[in-house]
Amino acid sequence: MEHNSGYWYGEGADDRRARAIELLQAFRTYRASEVAMRRRTRDSMSMGENDLLTLRYLLKAERESRVVSPGELARYLGVSTASMTAIIDRLEKSGHVRRGPHQSDQRRIVVTPTVDTDEEVRRTLGAMHTRMLDAVIGMTPEETRIVIDALSRLQNAVDQIEPVSEAAPAP
């Protein structure tokens, strides 16, 4: 990829737009690589997208010493409780999660990942996480702040997208 510092061509609006487009394209390329990596991970673990998202959520909650209910998982994934039950059934059958009663309220059900699940996810994703860390660990604090700010701005931009409403019928 050829980099143009703008030194010879100035900093006009066209140059700023070209740099912005180049940056957005780099983010899109990274996102495509990440999506492909997630697909390969799901395939290697024989899981669907929501199954893997459920495991990641449960493992994070476990690290934070939080208990998770099926309802919380359904809200997180944006699926019905019936769909969440099917996901938990599948993950329980494959040995990735356990259902059990809540410690203080025996009427509530909590879902927890198994020890084997944590080890499998670490085995499957560990090398990739190490490569990602190695790719950015040498960045200066200023470079890190610039990337974080850019990602935050992009997140804010896409979070503001409103659903398209249907046009009102003609009179």
mmCIF file of C-alpha atoms in Angstrom:
data_model
loop_
_atom_site.group_PDB
_atom_site.id
_atom_site.type_symbol
_atom_site.label_atom_id
_atom_site.label_comp_id
_atom_site.label_asym_id
_atom_site.label_seq_id
_atom_site.Cartn_x
_atom_site.Cartn_y
_atom_site.Cartn_z
ATOM 1 C CA MET A 1 0.000 0.000 0.000
ATOM 2 C CA GLU A 2 1.471 3.343 -1.020
ATOM 3 C CA HIS A 3 1.387 6.013 1.650
ATOM 4 C CA ASN A 4 1.099 9.662 0.741
ATOM 5 C CA SER A 5 2.128 12.015 3.552
ATOM 6 C CA GLY A 6 0.482 14.956 1.838
ATOM 7 C CA TYR A 7 3.766 16.901 1.961
ATOM 8 C CA TRP A 8 3.945 17.543 -1.800
ATOM 9 C CA TYR A 9 0.240 17.780 -2.445
ATOM 10 C CA GLY A 10 -0.994 19.834 0.448
ATOM 11 C CA GLU A 11 -3.759 19.162 2.903
ATOM 12 C CA GLY A 12 -6.804 20.087 0.858
ATOM 13 C CA ALA A 13 -10.272 18.661 1.332
ATOM 14 C CA ASP A 14 -9.672 16.120 -1.456
ATOM 15 C CA ASP A 15 -6.546 14.813 0.316
ATOM 16 C CA ARG A 16 -8.390 14.575 3.635
ATOM 17 C CA ARG A 17 -11.234 12.696 1.953
ATOM 18 C CA ALA A 18 -8.792 10.307 0.234
ATOM 19 C CA ARG A 19 -7.069 9.574 3.585
ATOM 20 C CA ALA A 20 -10.431 9.035 5.248
ATOM 21 C CA ILE A 21 -11.482 6.607 2.530
ATOM 22 C CA GLU A 22 -8.157 4.751 2.816
ATOM 23 C CA LEU A 23 -8.608 4.467 6.596
ATOM 24 C CA LEU A 24 -12.195 3.237 6.311
ATOM 25 C CA GLN A 25 -11.114 0.677 3.708
ATOM 26 C CA ALA A 26 -8.402 -0.581 6.086
ATOM 27 C CA PHE A 27 -11.022 -0.993 8.815
ATOM 28 C CA ARG A 28 -13.338 -2.828 6.399
ATOM 29 C CA THR A 29 -10.502 -5.153 5.388
ATOM 30 C CA TYR A 30 -9.736 -5.863 9.049
ATOM 31 C CA ARG A 31 -13.426 -6.489 9.758
ATOM 32 C CA ALA A 32 -13.630 -8.965 6.841
ATOM 33 C CA SER A 33 -10.588 -10.800 8.221
ATOM 34 C CA GLU A 34 -12.153 -10.879 11.677
ATOM 35 C CA VAL A 35 -15.441 -12.249 10.322
ATOM 36 C CA ALA A 36 -13.548 -14.965 8.437
ATOM 37 C CA MET A 37 -11.567 -15.828 11.589
ATOM 38 C CA ARG A 38 -14.790 -16.128 13.595
ATOM 39 C CA ARG A 39 -16.249 -18.428 10.931
ATOM 40 C CA ARG A 40 -13.147 -20.639 11.050
ATOM 41 C CA THR A 41 -13.340 -20.687 14.860
ATOM 42 C CA ARG A 42 -17.026 -21.653 14.807
ATOM 43 C CA ASP A 43 -16.294 -24.354 12.249
ATOM 44 C CA SER A 44 -13.389 -25.771 14.260
ATOM 45 C CA MET A 45 -15.564 -25.854 17.392
ATOM 46 C CA SER A 46 -18.639 -27.093 15.434
ATOM 47 C CA MET A 47 -20.772 -24.181 16.648
ATOM 48 C CA GLY A 48 -23.041 -21.504 15.301
ATOM 49 C CA GLU A 49 -22.490 -17.773 15.781
ATOM 50 C CA ASN A 50 -24.886 -17.476 18.721
ATOM 51 C CA ASP A 51 -23.372 -20.543 20.391
ATOM 52 C CA LEU A 52 -19.908 -18.986 20.316
ATOM 53 C CA LEU A 53 -21.219 -15.570 21.411
ATOM 54 C CA THR A 54 -22.954 -17.265 24.336
ATOM 55 C CA LEU A 55 -19.746 -18.981 25.406
ATOM 56 C CA ARG A 56 -17.716 -15.778 25.154
ATOM 57 C CA TYR A 57 -20.334 -13.935 27.235
ATOM 58 C CA LEU A 58 -20.400 -16.686 29.865
ATOM 59 C CA LEU A 59 -16.602 -16.879 30.093
ATOM 60 C CA LYS A 60 -16.383 -13.097 30.529
ATOM 61 C CA ALA A 61 -19.095 -13.164 33.206
ATOM 62 C CA GLU A 62 -17.253 -15.955 35.009
ATOM 63 C CA ARG A 63 -14.017 -13.899 35.035
ATOM 64 C CA GLU A 64 -16.061 -11.049 36.557
ATOM 65 C CA SER A 65 -17.628 -13.417 39.143
ATOM 66 C CA ARG A 66 -21.115 -12.742 37.765
ATOM 67 C CA VAL A 67 -23.874 -15.284 37.395
ATOM 68 C CA VAL A 68 -25.889 -15.301 34.184
ATOM 69 C CA SER A 69 -29.505 -16.291 33.658
ATOM 70 C CA PRO A 70 -30.963 -17.612 30.413
ATOM 71 C CA GLY A 71 -33.022 -14.407 30.197
ATOM 72 C CA GLU A 72 -29.896 -12.248 30.365
ATOM 73 C CA LEU A 73 -28.332 -14.311 27.575
ATOM 74 C CA ALA A 74 -31.479 -13.951 25.444
ATOM 75 C CA ARG A 75 -31.430 -10.153 25.886
ATOM 76 C CA TYR A 76 -27.713 -10.017 25.081
ATOM 77 C CA LEU A 77 -28.136 -12.010 21.863
ATOM 78 C CA GLY A 78 -31.461 -10.386 20.964
ATOM 79 C CA VAL A 79 -33.214 -13.737 20.622
ATOM 80 C CA SER A 80 -36.409 -15.163 22.053
ATOM 81 C CA THR A 81 -36.334 -17.171 25.257
ATOM 82 C CA ALA A 82 -37.325 -20.239 23.218
ATOM 83 C CA SER A 83 -34.326 -19.752 20.922
ATOM 84 C CA MET A 84 -32.082 -19.233 23.941
ATOM 85 C CA THR A 85 -33.356 -22.459 25.472
ATOM 86 C CA ALA A 86 -32.444 -24.303 22.261
ATOM 87 C CA ILE A 87 -28.943 -22.754 22.297
ATOM 88 C CA ILE A 88 -28.391 -23.681 25.944
ATOM 89 C CA ASP A 89 -29.733 -27.203 25.295
ATOM 90 C CA ARG A 90 -27.256 -27.618 22.439
ATOM 91 C CA LEU A 91 -24.323 -26.276 24.482
ATOM 92 C CA GLU A 92 -25.273 -28.392 27.476
ATOM 93 C CA LYS A 93 -25.517 -31.517 25.317
ATOM 94 C CA SER A 94 -22.045 -30.823 23.838
ATOM 95 C CA GLY A 95 -20.600 -30.355 27.349
ATOM 96 C CA HIS A 96 -19.864 -26.626 27.020
ATOM 97 C CA VAL A 97 -22.276 -25.288 29.674
ATOM 98 C CA ARG A 98 -24.170 -26.385 32.766
ATOM 99 C CA ARG A 99 -27.518 -25.251 34.080
ATOM 100 C CA GLY A 100 -27.945 -25.011 37.796
ATOM 101 C CA PRO A 101 -29.883 -23.262 40.536
ATOM 102 C CA HIS A 102 -28.874 -19.785 41.649
ATOM 103 C CA GLN A 103 -27.014 -19.893 44.997
ATOM 104 C CA SER A 104 -29.349 -17.533 46.846
ATOM 105 C CA ASP A 105 -32.607 -18.140 44.961
ATOM 106 C CA GLN A 106 -33.163 -21.792 44.152
ATOM 107 C CA ARG A 107 -36.069 -20.881 41.844
ATOM 108 C CA ARG A 108 -33.718 -19.094 39.430
ATOM 109 C CA ILE A 109 -31.591 -20.906 36.868
ATOM 110 C CA VAL A 110 -28.040 -19.863 36.032
ATOM 111 C CA VAL A 111 -25.857 -20.974 33.128
ATOM 112 C CA THR A 112 -22.104 -21.487 33.566
ATOM 113 C CA PRO A 113 -19.363 -22.585 31.191
ATOM 114 C CA THR A 114 -17.528 -25.814 31.936
ATOM 115 C CA VAL A 115 -13.804 -25.961 32.683
ATOM 116 C CA ASP A 116 -13.337 -27.853 29.410
ATOM 117 C CA THR A 117 -14.985 -24.989 27.537
ATOM 118 C CA ASP A 118 -12.534 -22.440 28.909
ATOM 119 C CA GLU A 119 -9.626 -24.691 27.950
ATOM 120 C CA GLU A 120 -11.053 -25.338 24.455
ATOM 121 C CA VAL A 121 -11.590 -21.630 23.774
ATOM 122 C CA ARG A 122 -8.077 -20.826 25.015
ATOM 123 C CA ARG A 123 -6.620 -23.590 22.827
ATOM 124 C CA THR A 124 -8.612 -22.468 19.791
ATOM 125 C CA LEU A 125 -8.162 -18.699 20.160
ATOM 126 C CA GLY A 126 -4.977 -18.362 22.224
ATOM 127 C CA ALA A 127 -2.486 -18.220 19.342
ATOM 128 C CA MET A 128 -4.656 -15.721 17.451
ATOM 129 C CA HIS A 129 -4.961 -13.489 20.526
ATOM 130 C CA THR A 130 -1.173 -13.606 20.967
ATOM 131 C CA ARG A 131 -0.636 -12.578 17.319
ATOM 132 C CA MET A 132 -3.115 -9.711 17.721
ATOM 133 C CA LEU A 133 -1.388 -8.495 20.888
ATOM 134 C CA ASP A 134 2.017 -8.744 19.194
ATOM 135 C CA ALA A 135 0.677 -6.652 16.303
ATOM 136 C CA VAL A 136 -0.145 -3.670 18.538
ATOM 137 C CA ILE A 137 2.031 -3.951 21.641
ATOM 138 C CA GLY A 138 4.775 -1.783 20.128
ATOM 139 C CA MET A 139 2.468 1.172 19.522
ATOM 140 C CA THR A 140 3.250 4.372 21.385
ATOM 141 C CA PRO A 141 0.681 5.763 23.838
ATOM 142 C CA GLU A 142 -0.144 8.471 21.260
ATOM 143 C CA GLU A 143 -0.658 5.927 18.457
ATOM 144 C CA THR A 144 -2.823 3.816 20.749
ATOM 145 C CA ARG A 145 -4.968 6.822 21.712
ATOM 146 C CA ILE A 146 -5.402 7.794 18.033
ATOM 147 C CA VAL A 147 -6.609 4.300 17.076
ATOM 148 C CA ILE A 148 -8.915 4.050 20.102
ATOM 149 C CA ASP A 149 -10.379 7.484 19.318
ATOM 150 C CA ALA A 150 -10.918 6.548 15.658
ATOM 151 C CA LEU A 151 -12.632 3.287 16.594
ATOM 152 C CA SER A 152 -14.790 5.105 19.142
ATOM 153 C CA ARG A 153 -15.846 7.690 16.529
ATOM 154 C CA LEU A 154 -16.714 4.923 14.074
ATOM 155 C CA GLN A 155 -18.677 3.063 16.740
ATOM 156 C CA ASN A 156 -20.638 6.226 17.547
ATOM 157 C CA ALA A 157 -21.299 6.786 13.836
ATOM 158 C CA VAL A 158 -22.692 3.299 13.237
ATOM 159 C CA ASP A 159 -24.612 3.213 16.530
ATOM 160 C CA GLN A 160 -26.556 6.284 15.388
ATOM 161 C CA ILE A 161 -27.985 4.591 12.310
ATOM 162 C CA GLU A 162 -31.748 4.616 12.540
ATOM 163 C CA PRO A 163 -33.838 1.820 11.040
ATOM 164 C CA VAL A 164 -35.328 2.778 7.696
ATOM 165 C CA SER A 165 -39.028 3.438 8.104
ATOM 166 C CA GLU A 166 -41.467 2.670 5.377
ATOM 167 C CA ALA A 167 -42.638 5.645 3.411
ATOM 168 C CA ALA A 168 -46.137 6.827 4.156
ATOM 169 C CA PRO A 169 -48.684 5.697 1.582
ATOM 170 C CA ALA A 170 -49.557 8.235 -1.092
ATOM 171 C CA PRO A 171 -52.887 10.051 -0.532
#
